[in-house]
Amino acid sequence: MSLDVGREPLDNVAYVHDGTTEGLLTAIFQAYALHEQPEDFSTETALQPRLGQSVRYIETDATLAARVKTGIVRKAGRDAWDAVLHTSLSDDYSAGIAVYRFVRFVMAHPVAINRGLIRNFAHPIAGPVARLERSVMNERHLMMQFLRFEHFENGIWFAKCNPKANVVPLLMDWFADRFNTERFVIYDEVHQVAGIYDGSGWYLAQTDEVHLPRYAADEAAMQAAWKGFYDAMSISARYHPELRRHFMPKRLWRNITELRDGLTGGNAKDALPAVGILPEKRL
């Protein structure tokens, strides 16, 4: 991608990227190359331009993004890069500008000052990134707890989730290590991202269509057994709905087997909302 370095810098500008980590890092690189200090970094759908604000659309370039990553690791360490990566997956509108300000700070200061900076929640530049990273990792932890896989007749295990951050890329290594003999798909219906493990490695696919086959013969029995176990373990005298909603957020319930309505049986189209799906040939 060529850099339009001869263009006059804009004072009041928002950078629009594709929403990926690579897209955000490319936008940060371009801000340096064009000698601009954008006020916002956003996707096109989330952008809310300020009064009189110009918009610059940034094309993702993996090579430029890699250069920014290398600079972050060199100047602030691996922990800082992990924080930037995790924050870039946040749905919070301020995530892009928080990462940009953090990158500018660490690039402008020596390693001695940057060392351990990301753990300083009180720091005016590092603090917002640290808090957003914690929020993203909390969401990842919820998905690790409450993902429920269902077995389909083609041998695929499928789990659907609705997280508040784009955490599927952060889940795949963890599940692939534990289910390395099974093929599975984790589908994020909010961000329309599917993580696909084929038995040897995993990759991501952006899709709003997920076409599921029929359940495996044992799936209805497994779901009934799981719901029965959940009910049997409950203690009516200690029923505390507010505490349950605190530890098991209600927004997740529709994808949690033990809290979902009973199976309608037979075809997955009847038991699951129609969200579209991955072509079966890719599974």
C-alpha atoms as a PDB file:
ATOM      1  CA  MET A   1       0.000   0.000   0.000  1.00  0.00           C
ATOM      2  CA  SER A   2       1.445   3.365  -0.974  1.00  0.00           C
ATOM      3  CA  LEU A   3       1.589   6.164   1.568  1.00  0.00           C
ATOM      4  CA  ASP A   4       0.176   9.479   0.473  1.00  0.00           C
ATOM      5  CA  VAL A   5       2.779  11.430   2.435  1.00  0.00           C
ATOM      6  CA  GLY A   6       2.479  14.506   0.231  1.00  0.00           C
ATOM      7  CA  ARG A   7      -1.088  15.208   1.288  1.00  0.00           C
ATOM      8  CA  GLU A   8      -1.714  18.164   3.570  1.00  0.00           C
ATOM      9  CA  PRO A   9      -2.207  16.983   7.181  1.00  0.00           C
ATOM     10  CA  LEU A  10      -5.725  17.336   8.566  1.00  0.00           C
ATOM     11  CA  ASP A  11      -6.316  18.871  11.994  1.00  0.00           C
ATOM     12  CA  ASN A  12      -9.764  17.458  12.759  1.00  0.00           C
ATOM     13  CA  VAL A  13      -9.856  13.952  11.335  1.00  0.00           C
ATOM     14  CA  ALA A  14     -11.242  10.516  12.119  1.00  0.00           C
ATOM     15  CA  TYR A  15      -9.593   7.369  10.794  1.00  0.00           C
ATOM     16  CA  VAL A  16     -11.876   4.585   9.614  1.00  0.00           C
ATOM     17  CA  HIS A  17     -10.504   1.038   9.397  1.00  0.00           C
ATOM     18  CA  ASP A  18     -11.950  -2.447   8.906  1.00  0.00           C
ATOM     19  CA  GLY A  19     -12.297  -3.274  12.619  1.00  0.00           C
ATOM     20  CA  THR A  20      -9.457  -5.789  12.798  1.00  0.00           C
ATOM     21  CA  THR A  21      -6.337  -5.474  14.906  1.00  0.00           C
ATOM     22  CA  GLU A  22      -4.299  -5.188  11.709  1.00  0.00           C
ATOM     23  CA  GLY A  23      -6.608  -2.450  10.473  1.00  0.00           C
ATOM     24  CA  LEU A  24      -6.172  -0.404  13.651  1.00  0.00           C
ATOM     25  CA  LEU A  25      -2.382  -0.806  13.631  1.00  0.00           C
ATOM     26  CA  THR A  26      -2.259   0.219   9.971  1.00  0.00           C
ATOM     27  CA  ALA A  27      -4.253   3.339  10.831  1.00  0.00           C
ATOM     28  CA  ILE A  28      -1.791   4.162  13.626  1.00  0.00           C
ATOM     29  CA  PHE A  29       1.128   3.751  11.222  1.00  0.00           C
ATOM     30  CA  GLN A  30      -0.564   6.071   8.726  1.00  0.00           C
ATOM     31  CA  ALA A  31      -1.132   8.689  11.417  1.00  0.00           C
ATOM     32  CA  TYR A  32       2.646   8.840  11.881  1.00  0.00           C
ATOM     33  CA  ALA A  33       3.344   8.799   8.136  1.00  0.00           C
ATOM     34  CA  LEU A  34       0.876  11.616   7.424  1.00  0.00           C
ATOM     35  CA  HIS A  35       1.881  13.668  10.479  1.00  0.00           C
ATOM     36  CA  GLU A  36      -1.689  13.712  11.761  1.00  0.00           C
ATOM     37  CA  GLN A  37      -3.184  13.234  15.197  1.00  0.00           C
ATOM     38  CA  PRO A  38      -6.640  11.705  14.616  1.00  0.00           C
ATOM     39  CA  GLU A  39      -9.329  12.317  17.205  1.00  0.00           C
ATOM     40  CA  ASP A  40     -11.095   9.024  16.534  1.00  0.00           C
ATOM     41  CA  PHE A  41     -10.308   5.536  15.253  1.00  0.00           C
ATOM     42  CA  SER A  42     -13.431   3.633  14.294  1.00  0.00           C
ATOM     43  CA  THR A  43     -15.110   1.220  11.930  1.00  0.00           C
ATOM     44  CA  GLU A  44     -17.379   2.726   9.283  1.00  0.00           C
ATOM     45  CA  THR A  45     -20.549   1.413  10.928  1.00  0.00           C
ATOM     46  CA  ALA A  46     -19.637   2.735  14.391  1.00  0.00           C
ATOM     47  CA  LEU A  47     -18.310   6.146  13.304  1.00  0.00           C
ATOM     48  CA  GLN A  48     -20.078   9.183  14.711  1.00  0.00           C
ATOM     49  CA  PRO A  49     -18.271  12.157  13.121  1.00  0.00           C
ATOM     50  CA  ARG A  50     -17.794  15.259  15.219  1.00  0.00           C
ATOM     51  CA  LEU A  51     -18.893  18.666  13.949  1.00  0.00           C
ATOM     52  CA  GLY A  52     -16.713  19.645  10.998  1.00  0.00           C
ATOM     53  CA  GLN A  53     -14.642  16.471  11.214  1.00  0.00           C
ATOM     54  CA  SER A  54     -12.960  14.988   8.153  1.00  0.00           C
ATOM     55  CA  VAL A  55     -12.840  11.239   7.612  1.00  0.00           C
ATOM     56  CA  ARG A  56      -9.891   9.314   6.257  1.00  0.00           C
ATOM     57  CA  TYR A  57     -10.424   5.708   5.164  1.00  0.00           C
ATOM     58  CA  ILE A  58      -7.468   3.428   5.847  1.00  0.00           C
ATOM     59  CA  GLU A  59      -6.794   0.266   3.861  1.00  0.00           C
ATOM     60  CA  THR A  60      -5.408  -2.564   5.980  1.00  0.00           C
ATOM     61  CA  ASP A  61      -1.801  -3.480   5.296  1.00  0.00           C
ATOM     62  CA  ALA A  62      -0.410  -6.442   7.257  1.00  0.00           C
ATOM     63  CA  THR A  63       3.194  -5.347   6.658  1.00  0.00           C
ATOM     64  CA  LEU A  64       2.626  -1.913   8.181  1.00  0.00           C
ATOM     65  CA  ALA A  65       0.683  -3.453  11.074  1.00  0.00           C
ATOM     66  CA  ALA A  66       3.575  -5.823  11.782  1.00  0.00           C
ATOM     67  CA  ARG A  67       5.968  -2.865  11.963  1.00  0.00           C
ATOM     68  CA  VAL A  68       3.794  -1.216  14.612  1.00  0.00           C
ATOM     69  CA  LYS A  69       3.639  -4.463  16.589  1.00  0.00           C
ATOM     70  CA  THR A  70       7.438  -4.799  16.441  1.00  0.00           C
ATOM     71  CA  GLY A  71       7.825  -1.262  17.721  1.00  0.00           C
ATOM     72  CA  ILE A  72       5.460  -1.845  20.656  1.00  0.00           C
ATOM     73  CA  VAL A  73       7.296  -5.023  21.713  1.00  0.00           C
ATOM     74  CA  ARG A  74      10.700  -3.344  21.381  1.00  0.00           C
ATOM     75  CA  LYS A  75       9.748  -0.228  23.343  1.00  0.00           C
ATOM     76  CA  ALA A  76       7.373  -1.610  25.971  1.00  0.00           C
ATOM     77  CA  GLY A  77       7.595  -5.403  26.020  1.00  0.00           C
ATOM     78  CA  ARG A  78       5.354  -8.351  25.267  1.00  0.00           C
ATOM     79  CA  ASP A  79       2.869  -7.505  28.027  1.00  0.00           C
ATOM     80  CA  ALA A  80       2.180  -4.143  26.400  1.00  0.00           C
ATOM     81  CA  TRP A  81       1.637  -5.803  23.028  1.00  0.00           C
ATOM     82  CA  ASP A  82      -0.784  -8.321  24.534  1.00  0.00           C
ATOM     83  CA  ALA A  83      -2.715  -5.439  26.092  1.00  0.00           C
ATOM     84  CA  VAL A  84      -2.890  -3.639  22.747  1.00  0.00           C
ATOM     85  CA  LEU A  85      -4.056  -6.813  21.002  1.00  0.00           C
ATOM     86  CA  HIS A  86      -6.768  -7.494  23.561  1.00  0.00           C
ATOM     87  CA  THR A  87      -7.944  -3.876  23.672  1.00  0.00           C
ATOM     88  CA  SER A  88      -8.234  -3.789  19.880  1.00  0.00           C
ATOM     89  CA  LEU A  89     -10.893  -6.523  20.192  1.00  0.00           C
ATOM     90  CA  SER A  90     -13.075  -4.412  22.483  1.00  0.00           C
ATOM     91  CA  ASP A  91     -16.466  -3.120  21.331  1.00  0.00           C
ATOM     92  CA  ASP A  92     -15.925   0.104  23.279  1.00  0.00           C
ATOM     93  CA  TYR A  93     -15.871   3.103  20.927  1.00  0.00           C
ATOM     94  CA  SER A  94     -12.898   4.580  22.795  1.00  0.00           C
ATOM     95  CA  ALA A  95     -10.682   1.508  22.298  1.00  0.00           C
ATOM     96  CA  GLY A  96      -9.043   2.729  19.083  1.00  0.00           C
ATOM     97  CA  ILE A  97      -8.045   6.153  20.370  1.00  0.00           C
ATOM     98  CA  ALA A  98      -6.884   4.616  23.682  1.00  0.00           C
ATOM     99  CA  VAL A  99      -4.522   2.265  21.815  1.00  0.00           C
ATOM    100  CA  TYR A 100      -3.289   5.090  19.593  1.00  0.00           C
ATOM    101  CA  ARG A 101      -2.442   7.339  22.544  1.00  0.00           C
ATOM    102  CA  PHE A 102      -0.724   4.461  24.319  1.00  0.00           C
ATOM    103  CA  VAL A 103       1.395   3.651  21.264  1.00  0.00           C
ATOM    104  CA  ARG A 104       2.414   7.293  20.850  1.00  0.00           C
ATOM    105  CA  PHE A 105       3.423   7.457  24.512  1.00  0.00           C
ATOM    106  CA  VAL A 106       5.588   4.347  24.530  1.00  0.00           C
ATOM    107  CA  MET A 107       7.235   5.277  21.233  1.00  0.00           C
ATOM    108  CA  ALA A 108       8.168   8.673  22.661  1.00  0.00           C
ATOM    109  CA  HIS A 109       9.666   7.355  25.921  1.00  0.00           C
ATOM    110  CA  PRO A 110      12.619   5.095  26.763  1.00  0.00           C
ATOM    111  CA  VAL A 111      12.211   1.433  27.627  1.00  0.00           C
ATOM    112  CA  ALA A 112      12.981   2.104  31.298  1.00  0.00           C
ATOM    113  CA  ILE A 113       9.879   4.278  31.636  1.00  0.00           C
ATOM    114  CA  ASN A 114       7.677   1.957  29.588  1.00  0.00           C
ATOM    115  CA  ARG A 115       8.615  -1.174  31.519  1.00  0.00           C
ATOM    116  CA  GLY A 116       5.573  -2.298  33.539  1.00  0.00           C
ATOM    117  CA  LEU A 117       3.590   0.750  32.431  1.00  0.00           C
ATOM    118  CA  ILE A 118       0.621  -1.294  31.243  1.00  0.00           C
ATOM    119  CA  ARG A 119      -0.027  -2.512  34.793  1.00  0.00           C
ATOM    120  CA  ASN A 120      -0.451   1.061  36.062  1.00  0.00           C
ATOM    121  CA  PHE A 121      -4.227   1.554  36.107  1.00  0.00           C
ATOM    122  CA  ALA A 122      -3.779   5.099  37.474  1.00  0.00           C
ATOM    123  CA  HIS A 123      -1.688   6.259  34.520  1.00  0.00           C
ATOM    124  CA  PRO A 124      -3.686   8.643  32.277  1.00  0.00           C
ATOM    125  CA  ILE A 125      -2.442   6.951  29.071  1.00  0.00           C
ATOM    126  CA  ALA A 126      -1.917   3.311  30.099  1.00  0.00           C
ATOM    127  CA  GLY A 127      -4.914   3.167  32.436  1.00  0.00           C
ATOM    128  CA  PRO A 128      -7.646   3.219  29.749  1.00  0.00           C
ATOM    129  CA  VAL A 129      -5.892   0.432  27.812  1.00  0.00           C
ATOM    130  CA  ALA A 130      -5.426  -1.644  30.969  1.00  0.00           C
ATOM    131  CA  ARG A 131      -9.097  -1.279  31.907  1.00  0.00           C
ATOM    132  CA  LEU A 132     -10.331  -2.134  28.411  1.00  0.00           C
ATOM    133  CA  GLU A 133      -8.019  -5.155  28.300  1.00  0.00           C
ATOM    134  CA  ARG A 134      -9.406  -6.375  31.616  1.00  0.00           C
ATOM    135  CA  SER A 135     -12.957  -6.031  30.270  1.00  0.00           C
ATOM    136  CA  VAL A 136     -12.102  -8.041  27.149  1.00  0.00           C
ATOM    137  CA  MET A 137     -10.371 -10.761  29.141  1.00  0.00           C
ATOM    138  CA  ASN A 138     -13.320 -10.958  31.544  1.00  0.00           C
ATOM    139  CA  GLU A 139     -15.548 -11.549  28.528  1.00  0.00           C
ATOM    140  CA  ARG A 140     -13.184 -14.263  27.304  1.00  0.00           C
ATOM    141  CA  HIS A 141     -13.395 -15.888  30.735  1.00  0.00           C
ATOM    142  CA  LEU A 142     -17.196 -15.884  30.586  1.00  0.00           C
ATOM    143  CA  MET A 143     -17.126 -17.584  27.187  1.00  0.00           C
ATOM    144  CA  MET A 144     -14.705 -20.224  28.488  1.00  0.00           C
ATOM    145  CA  GLN A 145     -17.181 -20.960  31.289  1.00  0.00           C
ATOM    146  CA  PHE A 146     -20.461 -20.871  29.417  1.00  0.00           C
ATOM    147  CA  LEU A 147     -19.808 -22.078  25.871  1.00  0.00           C
ATOM    148  CA  ARG A 148     -21.986 -25.137  25.263  1.00  0.00           C
ATOM    149  CA  PHE A 149     -21.052 -27.405  22.363  1.00  0.00           C
ATOM    150  CA  GLU A 150     -23.659 -29.399  20.446  1.00  0.00           C
ATOM    151  CA  HIS A 151     -22.909 -32.500  18.404  1.00  0.00           C
ATOM    152  CA  PHE A 152     -24.065 -32.773  14.786  1.00  0.00           C
ATOM    153  CA  GLU A 153     -24.350 -35.785  12.538  1.00  0.00           C
ATOM    154  CA  ASN A 154     -21.341 -34.797  10.409  1.00  0.00           C
ATOM    155  CA  GLY A 155     -19.140 -35.122  13.513  1.00  0.00           C
ATOM    156  CA  ILE A 156     -18.778 -31.390  14.114  1.00  0.00           C
ATOM    157  CA  TRP A 157     -19.133 -29.873  17.583  1.00  0.00           C
ATOM    158  CA  PHE A 158     -20.711 -26.423  17.361  1.00  0.00           C
ATOM    159  CA  ALA A 159     -20.985 -23.660  19.966  1.00  0.00           C
ATOM    160  CA  LYS A 160     -22.681 -20.307  19.541  1.00  0.00           C
ATOM    161  CA  CYS A 161     -21.985 -17.259  21.703  1.00  0.00           C
ATOM    162  CA  ASN A 162     -22.925 -13.592  21.989  1.00  0.00           C
ATOM    163  CA  PRO A 163     -19.993 -11.818  23.682  1.00  0.00           C
ATOM    164  CA  LYS A 164     -19.575  -8.071  24.197  1.00  0.00           C
ATOM    165  CA  ALA A 165     -16.110  -8.181  22.608  1.00  0.00           C
ATOM    166  CA  ASN A 166     -14.612  -9.983  19.631  1.00  0.00           C
ATOM    167  CA  VAL A 167     -13.068 -12.741  21.765  1.00  0.00           C
ATOM    168  CA  VAL A 168     -13.292 -15.792  19.465  1.00  0.00           C
ATOM    169  CA  PRO A 169      -9.642 -15.278  18.354  1.00  0.00           C
ATOM    170  CA  LEU A 170      -8.675 -15.432  22.038  1.00  0.00           C
ATOM    171  CA  LEU A 171     -10.647 -18.643  22.640  1.00  0.00           C
ATOM    172  CA  MET A 172      -9.423 -20.862  19.847  1.00  0.00           C
ATOM    173  CA  ASP A 173      -5.995 -21.838  21.230  1.00  0.00           C
ATOM    174  CA  TRP A 174      -7.514 -22.735  24.600  1.00  0.00           C
ATOM    175  CA  PHE A 175     -10.227 -24.979  23.141  1.00  0.00           C
ATOM    176  CA  ALA A 176      -7.968 -26.458  20.461  1.00  0.00           C
ATOM    177  CA  ASP A 177      -5.515 -27.587  23.151  1.00  0.00           C
ATOM    178  CA  ARG A 178      -8.290 -29.384  25.029  1.00  0.00           C
ATOM    179  CA  PHE A 179     -10.364 -30.723  22.136  1.00  0.00           C
ATOM    180  CA  ASN A 180      -7.484 -31.501  19.799  1.00  0.00           C
ATOM    181  CA  THR A 181      -9.004 -34.776  18.616  1.00  0.00           C
ATOM    182  CA  GLU A 182     -12.349 -33.201  17.666  1.00  0.00           C
ATOM    183  CA  ARG A 183     -13.419 -30.864  14.895  1.00  0.00           C
ATOM    184  CA  PHE A 184     -15.357 -27.892  16.222  1.00  0.00           C
ATOM    185  CA  VAL A 185     -16.700 -24.451  15.380  1.00  0.00           C
ATOM    186  CA  ILE A 186     -17.237 -21.504  17.726  1.00  0.00           C
ATOM    187  CA  TYR A 187     -19.568 -18.929  16.182  1.00  0.00           C
ATOM    188  CA  ASP A 188     -19.922 -15.383  17.501  1.00  0.00           C
ATOM    189  CA  GLU A 189     -23.365 -14.246  16.360  1.00  0.00           C
ATOM    190  CA  VAL A 190     -22.709 -10.624  17.419  1.00  0.00           C
ATOM    191  CA  HIS A 191     -19.483 -10.045  15.494  1.00  0.00           C
ATOM    192  CA  GLN A 192     -20.290 -12.699  12.845  1.00  0.00           C
ATOM    193  CA  VAL A 193     -16.953 -14.436  13.316  1.00  0.00           C
ATOM    194  CA  ALA A 194     -16.457 -18.198  13.262  1.00  0.00           C
ATOM    195  CA  GLY A 195     -13.429 -19.955  14.725  1.00  0.00           C
ATOM    196  CA  ILE A 196     -12.958 -23.274  12.914  1.00  0.00           C
ATOM    197  CA  TYR A 197     -10.755 -26.109  14.174  1.00  0.00           C
ATOM    198  CA  ASP A 198     -10.258 -28.866  11.591  1.00  0.00           C
ATOM    199  CA  GLY A 199      -8.354 -31.328  13.780  1.00  0.00           C
ATOM    200  CA  SER A 200      -4.900 -29.970  13.028  1.00  0.00           C
ATOM    201  CA  GLY A 201      -5.174 -26.177  13.207  1.00  0.00           C
ATOM    202  CA  TRP A 202      -7.653 -23.360  13.422  1.00  0.00           C
ATOM    203  CA  TYR A 203      -8.595 -20.328  11.374  1.00  0.00           C
ATOM    204  CA  LEU A 204     -11.183 -17.558  11.420  1.00  0.00           C
ATOM    205  CA  ALA A 205     -13.959 -16.842   8.953  1.00  0.00           C
ATOM    206  CA  GLN A 206     -16.159 -13.757   8.738  1.00  0.00           C
ATOM    207  CA  THR A 207     -19.683 -14.854   7.884  1.00  0.00           C
ATOM    208  CA  ASP A 208     -23.329 -14.122   8.593  1.00  0.00           C
ATOM    209  CA  GLU A 209     -24.446 -17.535   7.367  1.00  0.00           C
ATOM    210  CA  VAL A 210     -24.103 -20.780   9.317  1.00  0.00           C
ATOM    211  CA  HIS A 211     -25.951 -23.757   7.854  1.00  0.00           C
ATOM    212  CA  LEU A 212     -26.196 -26.536  10.432  1.00  0.00           C
ATOM    213  CA  PRO A 213     -26.968 -30.173   9.626  1.00  0.00           C
ATOM    214  CA  ARG A 214     -29.143 -32.366  11.837  1.00  0.00           C
ATOM    215  CA  TYR A 215     -28.188 -33.206  15.409  1.00  0.00           C
ATOM    216  CA  ALA A 216     -26.198 -36.371  16.050  1.00  0.00           C
ATOM    217  CA  ALA A 217     -28.317 -39.256  17.354  1.00  0.00           C
ATOM    218  CA  ASP A 218     -27.093 -38.807  20.930  1.00  0.00           C
ATOM    219  CA  GLU A 219     -27.404 -35.013  21.179  1.00  0.00           C
ATOM    220  CA  ALA A 220     -30.974 -34.852  22.547  1.00  0.00           C
ATOM    221  CA  ALA A 221     -30.078 -37.370  25.283  1.00  0.00           C
ATOM    222  CA  MET A 222     -26.913 -35.456  26.206  1.00  0.00           C
ATOM    223  CA  GLN A 223     -28.774 -32.167  26.485  1.00  0.00           C
ATOM    224  CA  ALA A 224     -31.520 -33.753  28.576  1.00  0.00           C
ATOM    225  CA  ALA A 225     -28.887 -35.312  30.867  1.00  0.00           C
ATOM    226  CA  TRP A 226     -27.099 -31.986  31.257  1.00  0.00           C
ATOM    227  CA  LYS A 227     -30.325 -30.184  32.146  1.00  0.00           C
ATOM    228  CA  GLY A 228     -31.223 -32.950  34.576  1.00  0.00           C
ATOM    229  CA  PHE A 229     -27.847 -32.660  36.286  1.00  0.00           C
ATOM    230  CA  TYR A 230     -28.242 -28.871  36.562  1.00  0.00           C
ATOM    231  CA  ASP A 231     -31.687 -29.233  38.162  1.00  0.00           C
ATOM    232  CA  ALA A 232     -30.548 -32.015  40.489  1.00  0.00           C
ATOM    233  CA  MET A 233     -27.636 -29.947  41.786  1.00  0.00           C
ATOM    234  CA  SER A 234     -29.797 -26.939  42.646  1.00  0.00           C
ATOM    235  CA  ILE A 235     -30.744 -26.271  46.276  1.00  0.00           C
ATOM    236  CA  SER A 236     -34.153 -24.632  46.462  1.00  0.00           C
ATOM    237  CA  ALA A 237     -33.501 -23.237  49.958  1.00  0.00           C
ATOM    238  CA  ARG A 238     -30.509 -21.317  48.631  1.00  0.00           C
ATOM    239  CA  TYR A 239     -32.196 -19.981  45.495  1.00  0.00           C
ATOM    240  CA  HIS A 240     -30.695 -16.556  44.759  1.00  0.00           C
ATOM    241  CA  PRO A 241     -31.637 -15.266  41.275  1.00  0.00           C
ATOM    242  CA  GLU A 242     -29.712 -12.007  41.592  1.00  0.00           C
ATOM    243  CA  LEU A 243     -26.492 -13.854  42.447  1.00  0.00           C
ATOM    244  CA  ARG A 244     -27.015 -16.258  39.564  1.00  0.00           C
ATOM    245  CA  ARG A 245     -27.457 -13.346  37.133  1.00  0.00           C
ATOM    246  CA  HIS A 246     -24.258 -11.821  38.504  1.00  0.00           C
ATOM    247  CA  PHE A 247     -22.127 -14.894  37.843  1.00  0.00           C
ATOM    248  CA  MET A 248     -24.097 -16.093  34.784  1.00  0.00           C
ATOM    249  CA  PRO A 249     -25.252 -12.952  32.914  1.00  0.00           C
ATOM    250  CA  LYS A 250     -28.761 -13.250  31.575  1.00  0.00           C
ATOM    251  CA  ARG A 251     -27.702 -12.014  28.135  1.00  0.00           C
ATOM    252  CA  LEU A 252     -25.904 -15.367  27.688  1.00  0.00           C
ATOM    253  CA  TRP A 253     -28.776 -17.629  28.694  1.00  0.00           C
ATOM    254  CA  ARG A 254     -30.196 -18.270  25.228  1.00  0.00           C
ATOM    255  CA  ASN A 255     -26.977 -20.093  24.302  1.00  0.00           C
ATOM    256  CA  ILE A 256     -26.580 -22.032  27.569  1.00  0.00           C
ATOM    257  CA  THR A 257     -28.054 -25.521  27.319  1.00  0.00           C
ATOM    258  CA  GLU A 258     -29.313 -25.847  30.889  1.00  0.00           C
ATOM    259  CA  LEU A 259     -31.130 -22.513  30.793  1.00  0.00           C
ATOM    260  CA  ARG A 260     -32.625 -22.772  27.328  1.00  0.00           C
ATOM    261  CA  ASP A 261     -36.133 -24.038  26.637  1.00  0.00           C
ATOM    262  CA  GLY A 262     -36.541 -27.750  25.941  1.00  0.00           C
ATOM    263  CA  LEU A 263     -35.442 -29.278  22.650  1.00  0.00           C
ATOM    264  CA  THR A 264     -37.978 -29.185  19.843  1.00  0.00           C
ATOM    265  CA  GLY A 265     -36.226 -32.277  18.485  1.00  0.00           C
ATOM    266  CA  GLY A 266     -34.988 -33.357  15.106  1.00  0.00           C
ATOM    267  CA  ASN A 267     -33.468 -30.678  12.950  1.00  0.00           C
ATOM    268  CA  ALA A 268     -31.061 -28.044  14.195  1.00  0.00           C
ATOM    269  CA  LYS A 269     -33.066 -25.395  12.355  1.00  0.00           C
ATOM    270  CA  ASP A 270     -35.922 -26.074  14.765  1.00  0.00           C
ATOM    271  CA  ALA A 271     -33.767 -26.021  17.883  1.00  0.00           C
ATOM    272  CA  LEU A 272     -31.589 -23.023  17.091  1.00  0.00           C
ATOM    273  CA  PRO A 273     -32.324 -19.515  15.823  1.00  0.00           C
ATOM    274  CA  ALA A 274     -31.705 -19.089  12.096  1.00  0.00           C
ATOM    275  CA  VAL A 275     -28.443 -17.145  12.056  1.00  0.00           C
ATOM    276  CA  GLY A 276     -27.064 -18.336   8.783  1.00  0.00           C
ATOM    277  CA  ILE A 277     -23.949 -20.632   8.868  1.00  0.00           C
ATOM    278  CA  LEU A 278     -20.688 -21.843   7.489  1.00  0.00           C
ATOM    279  CA  PRO A 279     -20.913 -23.949   4.333  1.00  0.00           C
ATOM    280  CA  GLU A 280     -20.704 -27.617   5.294  1.00  0.00           C
ATOM    281  CA  LYS A 281     -17.888 -28.237   2.809  1.00  0.00           C
ATOM    282  CA  ARG A 282     -15.625 -26.062   4.982  1.00  0.00           C
ATOM    283  CA  LEU A 283     -16.269 -28.257   7.981  1.00  0.00           C
END
